């Protein structure tokens, strides 16, 4: 699927979509756990109204990439190999690289990206997370580069839908550092620091922090908001990710983080007519940055499996693009270490602009 040139001028359109489509936003939750013995675990849920084609992919170093926005697009060669979860097999919506950096895209209906100027380098929003994974080893390194705004993020309609993709990006690394990247009113805003452990959806991150400050004063042992709204999930995740013990056993720490993520998930099949932005959780990923284990859990399968990045050949000469086919609604069942179940295949093409 290719973007149509008529959609290149996206700034004003994104604002209209944010206003008209606020009730259509899909939801997710992301959190970072700081544990014992330098254990850092990042977890996220993917909440979506309808079936989203998601598969796991491994990408070696040395891949030639394009921002897919025309002749003046950003081009780069991947410095790091990565394991990613695709969205519709046209974008990277979640993933980790061999250096221990994790990237997550979550919905933010208030997003408004700069107006695209074809004379300036552009980057398809579908490749935003992949750009970070390909180029940076740490959050600090990514912030230093991206705050210079070396490209314009270009968005377009979701596959099969008449609404623009409006997302914000989170990054976390093996040190526990974290950053949130949002485009508000056409301007890039970055929240950088270990304290930014949790991200959900609307409202903007500044407002999420303000709402969470209220619940922090009350105290999570007294009362926590229990609905599926983004602000409520933010409050619960913020409390629990710091309330759970810092277990020395990495497997117990991992299980504890999974339990927090499930606490902020939306039961499968939940649909509220008056609240269409509340979407069922379809899958969850959890990354142990220290052990470099990337866990995946589908809402429709009875078990969790993982990918061991230490076992993957990311070499630019002998490494290969491989895919783990998760099936419709991620219904295929895998057990334990699924690193060896990937099959060599052609890489997917990022959704791009055809001028």
mmCIF file of C-alpha atoms in Angstrom:
data_model
loop_
_atom_site.group_PDB
_atom_site.id
_atom_site.type_symbol
_atom_site.label_atom_id
_atom_site.label_comp_id
_atom_site.label_asym_id
_atom_site.label_seq_id
_atom_site.Cartn_x
_atom_site.Cartn_y
_atom_site.Cartn_z
ATOM 1 C CA UNK A 1 0.000 0.000 0.000
ATOM 2 C CA UNK A 2 1.335 3.484 -0.914
ATOM 3 C CA UNK A 3 0.381 6.915 0.353
ATOM 4 C CA UNK A 4 -1.225 9.154 -2.239
ATOM 5 C CA UNK A 5 0.563 12.411 -3.000
ATOM 6 C CA UNK A 6 -2.550 14.417 -2.181
ATOM 7 C CA UNK A 7 -2.051 13.452 1.455
ATOM 8 C CA UNK A 8 1.421 14.920 1.707
ATOM 9 C CA UNK A 9 0.199 18.131 3.355
ATOM 10 C CA UNK A 10 -0.747 16.447 6.593
ATOM 11 C CA UNK A 11 -0.369 19.072 9.310
ATOM 12 C CA UNK A 12 -3.856 20.579 9.117
ATOM 13 C CA UNK A 13 -5.412 17.210 8.348
ATOM 14 C CA UNK A 14 -3.875 15.699 11.446
ATOM 15 C CA UNK A 15 -5.387 18.438 13.572
ATOM 16 C CA UNK A 16 -8.827 17.847 12.065
ATOM 17 C CA UNK A 17 -8.456 14.126 12.662
ATOM 18 C CA UNK A 18 -7.507 14.769 16.267
ATOM 19 C CA UNK A 19 -10.626 16.870 16.733
ATOM 20 C CA UNK A 20 -13.107 14.734 14.827
ATOM 21 C CA UNK A 21 -11.701 11.346 15.743
ATOM 22 C CA UNK A 22 -11.054 11.717 19.436
ATOM 23 C CA UNK A 23 -13.693 9.105 20.187
ATOM 24 C CA UNK A 24 -12.057 6.603 17.843
ATOM 25 C CA UNK A 25 -8.636 6.380 19.439
ATOM 26 C CA UNK A 26 -7.146 2.990 20.173
ATOM 27 C CA UNK A 27 -5.365 2.323 23.430
ATOM 28 C CA UNK A 28 -2.146 0.811 24.755
ATOM 29 C CA UNK A 29 -0.001 0.890 27.884
ATOM 30 C CA UNK A 30 3.787 0.961 28.218
ATOM 31 C CA UNK A 31 5.838 0.772 31.439
ATOM 32 C CA UNK A 32 9.490 0.426 32.497
ATOM 33 C CA UNK A 33 10.490 -1.524 35.611
ATOM 34 C CA UNK A 34 13.735 -0.722 37.470
ATOM 35 C CA UNK A 35 14.680 -3.855 39.364
ATOM 36 C CA UNK A 36 17.476 -5.339 41.434
ATOM 37 C CA UNK A 37 20.986 -6.024 40.109
ATOM 38 C CA UNK A 38 20.584 -3.654 37.141
ATOM 39 C CA UNK A 39 17.486 -5.450 35.900
ATOM 40 C CA UNK A 40 15.422 -3.289 33.540
ATOM 41 C CA UNK A 41 12.224 -4.603 31.953
ATOM 42 C CA UNK A 42 10.006 -2.726 29.500
ATOM 43 C CA UNK A 43 6.464 -3.942 28.844
ATOM 44 C CA UNK A 44 3.645 -2.815 26.561
ATOM 45 C CA UNK A 45 0.150 -3.888 25.554
ATOM 46 C CA UNK A 46 -1.411 -3.433 22.120
ATOM 47 C CA UNK A 47 -5.086 -2.517 22.411
ATOM 48 C CA UNK A 48 -6.953 -2.268 19.107
ATOM 49 C CA UNK A 49 -10.583 -2.284 18.003
ATOM 50 C CA UNK A 50 -10.155 -4.766 15.154
ATOM 51 C CA UNK A 51 -7.796 -7.470 13.956
ATOM 52 C CA UNK A 52 -4.335 -6.031 13.366
ATOM 53 C CA UNK A 53 -1.913 -8.075 11.300
ATOM 54 C CA UNK A 54 1.107 -8.454 13.575
ATOM 55 C CA UNK A 55 4.052 -10.785 13.069
ATOM 56 C CA UNK A 56 7.546 -10.991 14.547
ATOM 57 C CA UNK A 57 10.555 -10.193 12.352
ATOM 58 C CA UNK A 58 14.334 -10.301 12.756
ATOM 59 C CA UNK A 59 16.430 -7.790 10.829
ATOM 60 C CA UNK A 60 20.248 -7.986 10.506
ATOM 61 C CA UNK A 61 22.657 -5.077 10.544
ATOM 62 C CA UNK A 62 23.563 -3.476 7.249
ATOM 63 C CA UNK A 63 20.063 -3.190 5.774
ATOM 64 C CA UNK A 64 19.558 -0.316 3.341
ATOM 65 C CA UNK A 65 16.562 1.702 4.525
ATOM 66 C CA UNK A 66 14.414 4.446 3.070
ATOM 67 C CA UNK A 67 12.025 6.849 4.758
ATOM 68 C CA UNK A 68 9.607 6.196 1.866
ATOM 69 C CA UNK A 69 8.642 9.846 1.323
ATOM 70 C CA UNK A 70 9.864 10.541 -2.190
ATOM 71 C CA UNK A 71 13.175 11.541 -3.798
ATOM 72 C CA UNK A 72 14.379 13.578 -0.806
ATOM 73 C CA UNK A 73 13.560 10.961 1.771
ATOM 74 C CA UNK A 74 15.830 9.982 4.660
ATOM 75 C CA UNK A 75 18.091 7.045 3.778
ATOM 76 C CA UNK A 76 20.257 5.028 6.138
ATOM 77 C CA UNK A 77 22.034 1.724 6.708
ATOM 78 C CA UNK A 78 21.047 -0.114 9.867
ATOM 79 C CA UNK A 79 23.815 -0.117 12.484
ATOM 80 C CA UNK A 80 22.050 -2.595 14.770
ATOM 81 C CA UNK A 81 20.098 -5.769 14.233
ATOM 82 C CA UNK A 82 16.604 -5.892 15.669
ATOM 83 C CA UNK A 83 13.554 -7.998 16.511
ATOM 84 C CA UNK A 84 10.260 -6.225 15.885
ATOM 85 C CA UNK A 85 6.521 -6.704 15.966
ATOM 86 C CA UNK A 86 4.885 -5.370 12.820
ATOM 87 C CA UNK A 87 1.631 -3.494 12.412
ATOM 88 C CA UNK A 88 -0.288 -4.673 9.345
ATOM 89 C CA UNK A 89 3.119 -5.823 8.027
ATOM 90 C CA UNK A 90 3.712 -2.275 6.779
ATOM 91 C CA UNK A 91 5.214 -0.736 9.919
ATOM 92 C CA UNK A 92 7.277 -1.411 13.026
ATOM 93 C CA UNK A 93 5.003 -0.783 15.992
ATOM 94 C CA UNK A 94 7.176 -2.370 18.690
ATOM 95 C CA UNK A 95 10.677 -3.799 18.869
ATOM 96 C CA UNK A 96 14.140 -4.106 20.372
ATOM 97 C CA UNK A 97 17.669 -4.008 19.021
ATOM 98 C CA UNK A 98 20.792 -5.980 19.842
ATOM 99 C CA UNK A 99 22.195 -3.086 21.907
ATOM 100 C CA UNK A 100 19.241 -3.306 24.297
ATOM 101 C CA UNK A 101 17.159 -0.362 23.078
ATOM 102 C CA UNK A 102 13.362 -0.786 22.935
ATOM 103 C CA UNK A 103 10.914 1.286 20.881
ATOM 104 C CA UNK A 104 7.116 1.392 21.269
ATOM 105 C CA UNK A 105 4.503 3.247 19.256
ATOM 106 C CA UNK A 106 1.254 4.068 21.094
ATOM 107 C CA UNK A 107 -1.811 5.938 19.881
ATOM 108 C CA UNK A 108 -2.113 9.653 20.650
ATOM 109 C CA UNK A 109 -5.043 11.283 18.887
ATOM 110 C CA UNK A 110 -3.791 14.782 19.763
ATOM 111 C CA UNK A 111 -0.699 14.296 17.594
ATOM 112 C CA UNK A 112 -0.181 16.945 14.935
ATOM 113 C CA UNK A 113 2.892 16.540 12.757
ATOM 114 C CA UNK A 114 4.703 19.322 10.865
ATOM 115 C CA UNK A 115 3.442 20.129 7.386
ATOM 116 C CA UNK A 116 5.407 18.006 4.953
ATOM 117 C CA UNK A 117 7.719 19.914 2.613
ATOM 118 C CA UNK A 118 9.075 17.593 -0.136
ATOM 119 C CA UNK A 119 12.213 19.752 -0.314
ATOM 120 C CA UNK A 120 13.124 18.557 3.190
ATOM 121 C CA UNK A 121 13.984 14.996 4.258
ATOM 122 C CA UNK A 122 10.933 12.990 5.283
ATOM 123 C CA UNK A 123 10.349 9.804 7.243
ATOM 124 C CA UNK A 124 7.182 7.743 7.011
ATOM 125 C CA UNK A 125 5.584 7.352 10.406
ATOM 126 C CA UNK A 126 5.547 3.614 9.672
ATOM 127 C CA UNK A 127 9.367 3.585 9.936
ATOM 128 C CA UNK A 128 9.745 5.968 12.905
ATOM 129 C CA UNK A 129 10.359 3.234 15.504
ATOM 130 C CA UNK A 130 12.564 1.255 13.119
ATOM 131 C CA UNK A 131 14.731 4.318 12.475
ATOM 132 C CA UNK A 132 15.471 4.517 16.197
ATOM 133 C CA UNK A 133 16.222 0.810 16.495
ATOM 134 C CA UNK A 134 18.493 0.847 13.441
ATOM 135 C CA UNK A 135 20.539 3.852 14.490
ATOM 136 C CA UNK A 136 20.846 4.138 18.266
ATOM 137 C CA UNK A 137 22.134 2.055 21.172
ATOM 138 C CA UNK A 138 20.872 4.233 24.033
ATOM 139 C CA UNK A 139 18.068 6.659 24.775
ATOM 140 C CA UNK A 140 20.513 9.535 25.303
ATOM 141 C CA UNK A 141 22.035 8.930 21.905
ATOM 142 C CA UNK A 142 18.597 8.895 20.284
ATOM 143 C CA UNK A 143 17.467 12.071 22.043
ATOM 144 C CA UNK A 144 20.635 13.935 21.025
ATOM 145 C CA UNK A 145 20.022 13.060 17.383
ATOM 146 C CA UNK A 146 16.235 13.310 17.158
ATOM 147 C CA UNK A 147 15.925 16.607 19.002
ATOM 148 C CA UNK A 148 17.750 18.128 16.022
ATOM 149 C CA UNK A 149 14.749 17.059 13.898
ATOM 150 C CA UNK A 150 16.758 15.647 10.973
ATOM 151 C CA UNK A 151 13.526 14.747 9.148
ATOM 152 C CA UNK A 152 9.802 15.481 8.999
ATOM 153 C CA UNK A 153 7.540 12.683 10.205
ATOM 154 C CA UNK A 154 4.902 12.047 7.521
ATOM 155 C CA UNK A 155 1.632 10.326 8.368
ATOM 156 C CA UNK A 156 -1.317 8.918 6.414
ATOM 157 C CA UNK A 157 -4.535 6.940 6.874
ATOM 158 C CA UNK A 158 -4.511 3.595 8.598
ATOM 159 C CA UNK A 159 -5.035 0.614 6.261
ATOM 160 C CA UNK A 160 -8.726 0.326 5.421
ATOM 161 C CA UNK A 161 -9.717 3.300 7.581
ATOM 162 C CA UNK A 162 -10.489 6.954 6.997
ATOM 163 C CA UNK A 163 -8.365 8.316 9.858
ATOM 164 C CA UNK A 164 -4.763 9.370 10.100
ATOM 165 C CA UNK A 165 -2.151 7.474 12.053
ATOM 166 C CA UNK A 166 -1.493 9.571 15.164
ATOM 167 C CA UNK A 167 1.052 8.054 17.531
ATOM 168 C CA UNK A 168 3.767 8.962 19.988
ATOM 169 C CA UNK A 169 7.057 7.103 20.428
ATOM 170 C CA UNK A 170 8.696 5.802 23.588
ATOM 171 C CA UNK A 171 12.272 4.565 23.925
ATOM 172 C CA UNK A 172 13.943 2.750 26.828
ATOM 173 C CA UNK A 173 17.353 1.148 27.252
ATOM 174 C CA UNK A 174 19.360 -1.219 29.432
ATOM 175 C CA UNK A 175 20.261 1.544 31.901
ATOM 176 C CA UNK A 176 16.588 2.249 32.629
ATOM 177 C CA UNK A 177 16.689 5.567 30.781
ATOM 178 C CA UNK A 178 13.481 6.547 29.012
ATOM 179 C CA UNK A 179 12.153 9.127 26.561
ATOM 180 C CA UNK A 180 8.738 10.041 25.174
ATOM 181 C CA UNK A 181 8.506 11.764 21.766
ATOM 182 C CA UNK A 182 5.293 13.608 20.843
ATOM 183 C CA UNK A 183 4.348 16.021 18.076
ATOM 184 C CA UNK A 184 1.902 18.557 19.515
ATOM 185 C CA UNK A 185 0.726 21.525 17.432
ATOM 186 C CA UNK A 186 3.330 20.576 14.846
ATOM 187 C CA UNK A 187 6.204 20.813 17.359
ATOM 188 C CA UNK A 188 8.342 17.974 18.703
ATOM 189 C CA UNK A 189 8.219 17.625 22.480
ATOM 190 C CA UNK A 190 10.564 15.232 24.285
ATOM 191 C CA UNK A 191 10.300 14.006 27.895
ATOM 192 C CA UNK A 192 13.669 12.449 28.772
ATOM 193 C CA UNK A 193 14.639 10.784 32.041
ATOM 194 C CA UNK A 194 14.367 7.614 34.105
ATOM 195 C CA UNK A 195 11.279 9.026 35.831
ATOM 196 C CA UNK A 196 9.182 8.730 32.644
ATOM 197 C CA UNK A 197 8.403 5.071 33.187
ATOM 198 C CA UNK A 198 4.792 4.957 32.008
ATOM 199 C CA UNK A 199 3.007 6.036 28.845
ATOM 200 C CA UNK A 200 -0.561 5.409 27.716
ATOM 201 C CA UNK A 201 -2.669 7.469 25.302
ATOM 202 C CA UNK A 202 -4.742 10.644 25.534
ATOM 203 C CA UNK A 203 -4.361 13.252 26.865
ATOM 204 C CA UNK A 204 -0.915 14.630 25.965
ATOM 205 C CA UNK A 205 1.953 13.534 28.190
ATOM 206 C CA UNK A 206 2.061 16.799 30.144
ATOM 207 C CA UNK A 207 -1.584 16.307 31.092
ATOM 208 C CA UNK A 208 -1.066 12.624 31.892
ATOM 209 C CA UNK A 209 1.655 13.603 34.368
ATOM 210 C CA UNK A 210 -0.625 16.183 35.961
ATOM 211 C CA UNK A 211 -3.470 13.689 36.349
ATOM 212 C CA UNK A 212 -1.110 11.106 37.809
ATOM 213 C CA UNK A 213 0.163 13.625 40.355
ATOM 214 C CA UNK A 214 -3.371 13.791 41.777
ATOM 215 C CA UNK A 215 -3.556 10.019 42.267
ATOM 216 C CA UNK A 216 -0.046 9.960 43.730
ATOM 217 C CA UNK A 217 -1.235 12.280 46.498
ATOM 218 C CA UNK A 218 -4.106 9.947 47.333
ATOM 219 C CA UNK A 219 -1.840 6.895 47.399
ATOM 220 C CA UNK A 220 -2.347 3.642 45.559
ATOM 221 C CA UNK A 221 -2.962 1.625 48.724
ATOM 222 C CA UNK A 222 -5.988 3.824 49.444
ATOM 223 C CA UNK A 223 -7.651 3.985 46.050
ATOM 224 C CA UNK A 224 -6.775 3.698 42.374
ATOM 225 C CA UNK A 225 -8.960 4.459 39.332
ATOM 226 C CA UNK A 226 -10.224 1.232 37.846
ATOM 227 C CA UNK A 227 -11.609 1.972 34.381
ATOM 228 C CA UNK A 228 -9.970 1.231 31.030
ATOM 229 C CA UNK A 229 -9.471 4.911 30.237
ATOM 230 C CA UNK A 230 -5.919 5.925 29.379
ATOM 231 C CA UNK A 231 -5.526 8.245 32.379
ATOM 232 C CA UNK A 232 -6.715 5.502 34.754
ATOM 233 C CA UNK A 233 -4.375 2.926 33.236
ATOM 234 C CA UNK A 234 -1.534 5.439 33.563
ATOM 235 C CA UNK A 235 -2.254 5.860 37.278
ATOM 236 C CA UNK A 236 -2.442 2.110 37.943
ATOM 237 C CA UNK A 237 0.697 1.314 35.968
ATOM 238 C CA UNK A 238 2.642 4.141 37.631
ATOM 239 C CA UNK A 239 1.728 2.912 41.092
ATOM 240 C CA UNK A 240 2.221 -0.816 40.567
ATOM 241 C CA UNK A 241 5.448 -0.682 38.558
ATOM 242 C CA UNK A 242 7.113 0.976 41.555
ATOM 243 C CA UNK A 243 5.160 -0.873 44.262
ATOM 244 C CA UNK A 244 6.101 -4.404 43.209
ATOM 245 C CA UNK A 245 9.243 -5.793 44.914
ATOM 246 C CA UNK A 246 12.651 -5.627 43.283
ATOM 247 C CA UNK A 247 13.116 -9.369 43.047
ATOM 248 C CA UNK A 248 16.635 -10.770 42.664
ATOM 249 C CA UNK A 249 15.340 -13.712 40.637
ATOM 250 C CA UNK A 250 14.932 -12.333 37.085
ATOM 251 C CA UNK A 251 12.167 -14.787 36.257
ATOM 252 C CA UNK A 252 10.081 -13.692 39.236
ATOM 253 C CA UNK A 253 10.745 -10.041 38.356
ATOM 254 C CA UNK A 254 9.545 -10.782 34.842
ATOM 255 C CA UNK A 255 6.392 -12.462 36.128
ATOM 256 C CA UNK A 256 5.725 -9.489 38.378
ATOM 257 C CA UNK A 257 6.008 -7.052 35.455
ATOM 258 C CA UNK A 258 3.673 -9.209 33.384
ATOM 259 C CA UNK A 259 1.147 -9.040 36.218
ATOM 260 C CA UNK A 260 1.264 -5.231 36.208
ATOM 261 C CA UNK A 261 0.791 -5.154 32.439
ATOM 262 C CA UNK A 262 -2.181 -7.518 32.655
ATOM 263 C CA UNK A 263 -3.677 -5.278 35.333
ATOM 264 C CA UNK A 264 -3.774 -2.444 32.785
ATOM 265 C CA UNK A 265 -5.015 -4.603 29.893
ATOM 266 C CA UNK A 266 -8.552 -4.560 28.506
ATOM 267 C CA UNK A 267 -10.430 -7.909 28.520
ATOM 268 C CA UNK A 268 -10.783 -9.401 25.067
ATOM 269 C CA UNK A 269 -14.138 -8.708 23.460
ATOM 270 C CA UNK A 270 -14.932 -5.641 25.569
ATOM 271 C CA UNK A 271 -16.875 -3.100 23.533
ATOM 272 C CA UNK A 272 -18.618 -0.031 24.923
ATOM 273 C CA UNK A 273 -20.846 1.808 22.461
ATOM 274 C CA UNK A 274 -20.451 5.127 24.243
ATOM 275 C CA UNK A 275 -16.687 4.694 24.599
ATOM 276 C CA UNK A 276 -15.336 3.411 21.247
ATOM 277 C CA UNK A 277 -11.807 4.381 22.279
ATOM 278 C CA UNK A 278 -11.738 1.479 24.762
ATOM 279 C CA UNK A 279 -10.228 -1.381 22.805
ATOM 280 C CA UNK A 280 -9.474 -4.997 23.637
ATOM 281 C CA UNK A 281 -5.889 -5.941 24.379
ATOM 282 C CA UNK A 282 -4.709 -8.108 21.479
ATOM 283 C CA UNK A 283 -1.109 -8.794 22.434
ATOM 284 C CA UNK A 284 1.581 -7.906 24.950
ATOM 285 C CA UNK A 285 5.381 -7.708 24.693
ATOM 286 C CA UNK A 286 7.906 -7.629 27.524
ATOM 287 C CA UNK A 287 11.659 -7.103 27.080
ATOM 288 C CA UNK A 288 14.296 -8.056 29.631
ATOM 289 C CA UNK A 289 17.032 -5.586 28.643
ATOM 290 C CA UNK A 290 19.728 -7.335 30.692
ATOM 291 C CA UNK A 291 19.133 -10.858 29.391
ATOM 292 C CA UNK A 292 18.003 -9.609 25.948
ATOM 293 C CA UNK A 293 14.874 -11.757 25.958
ATOM 294 C CA UNK A 294 11.851 -10.458 24.032
ATOM 295 C CA UNK A 295 8.603 -12.027 25.253
ATOM 296 C CA UNK A 296 5.341 -12.105 23.313
ATOM 297 C CA UNK A 297 1.879 -12.986 24.584
ATOM 298 C CA UNK A 298 -1.270 -13.104 22.476
ATOM 299 C CA UNK A 299 -4.663 -12.643 24.106
ATOM 300 C CA UNK A 300 -5.937 -15.650 22.156
ATOM 301 C CA UNK A 301 -3.250 -18.238 22.914
ATOM 302 C CA UNK A 302 -2.712 -20.060 26.219
ATOM 303 C CA UNK A 303 0.995 -19.385 26.664
ATOM 304 C CA UNK A 304 3.839 -16.871 26.468
ATOM 305 C CA UNK A 305 6.924 -17.430 24.332
ATOM 306 C CA UNK A 306 10.179 -15.550 23.857
ATOM 307 C CA UNK A 307 12.937 -14.684 21.403
ATOM 308 C CA UNK A 308 16.548 -14.744 22.585
ATOM 309 C CA UNK A 309 18.469 -11.966 20.819
ATOM 310 C CA UNK A 310 21.771 -13.547 21.897
ATOM 311 C CA UNK A 311 21.021 -16.527 19.621
ATOM 312 C CA UNK A 312 20.292 -14.498 16.492
ATOM 313 C CA UNK A 313 22.840 -13.893 13.734
ATOM 314 C CA UNK A 314 22.618 -10.145 13.129
ATOM 315 C CA UNK A 315 25.710 -10.078 10.915
ATOM 316 C CA UNK A 316 25.322 -8.007 7.711
ATOM 317 C CA UNK A 317 26.981 -10.801 5.735
ATOM 318 C CA UNK A 318 25.445 -13.982 7.141
ATOM 319 C CA UNK A 319 22.369 -12.650 8.943
ATOM 320 C CA UNK A 320 19.005 -12.936 7.221
ATOM 321 C CA UNK A 321 15.570 -11.336 7.471
ATOM 322 C CA UNK A 322 13.307 -13.858 9.149
ATOM 323 C CA UNK A 323 9.638 -13.915 10.096
ATOM 324 C CA UNK A 324 7.598 -15.681 12.744
ATOM 325 C CA UNK A 325 4.076 -15.962 11.347
ATOM 326 C CA UNK A 326 1.667 -15.376 14.228
ATOM 327 C CA UNK A 327 -1.469 -15.940 12.136
ATOM 328 C CA UNK A 328 -4.746 -14.045 12.092
ATOM 329 C CA UNK A 329 -5.381 -12.472 15.499
ATOM 330 C CA UNK A 330 -2.000 -13.904 16.561
ATOM 331 C CA UNK A 331 -3.681 -17.273 17.046
ATOM 332 C CA UNK A 332 -0.660 -19.480 16.250
ATOM 333 C CA UNK A 333 0.710 -21.090 19.393
ATOM 334 C CA UNK A 334 4.440 -21.154 20.164
ATOM 335 C CA UNK A 335 6.095 -22.583 23.243
ATOM 336 C CA UNK A 336 9.118 -21.441 25.208
ATOM 337 C CA UNK A 337 12.105 -20.238 23.202
ATOM 338 C CA UNK A 338 10.793 -19.616 19.666
ATOM 339 C CA UNK A 339 14.027 -18.148 18.293
ATOM 340 C CA UNK A 340 14.543 -21.165 16.051
ATOM 341 C CA UNK A 341 11.026 -21.030 14.583
ATOM 342 C CA UNK A 342 11.595 -17.953 12.414
ATOM 343 C CA UNK A 343 11.629 -18.549 8.655
ATOM 344 C CA UNK A 344 13.737 -16.631 6.162
ATOM 345 C CA UNK A 345 11.595 -14.315 4.055
ATOM 346 C CA UNK A 346 11.554 -11.008 2.211
ATOM 347 C CA UNK A 347 11.263 -7.939 4.464
ATOM 348 C CA UNK A 348 7.982 -6.072 4.470
ATOM 349 C CA UNK A 349 7.818 -2.659 2.790
ATOM 350 C CA UNK A 350 7.098 0.343 4.996
ATOM 351 C CA UNK A 351 3.992 2.307 4.137
ATOM 352 C CA UNK A 352 5.276 5.168 2.034
ATOM 353 C CA UNK A 353 4.529 8.255 -0.006
ATOM 354 C CA UNK A 354 4.335 8.105 -3.789
ATOM 355 C CA UNK A 355 4.975 11.510 -5.351
#
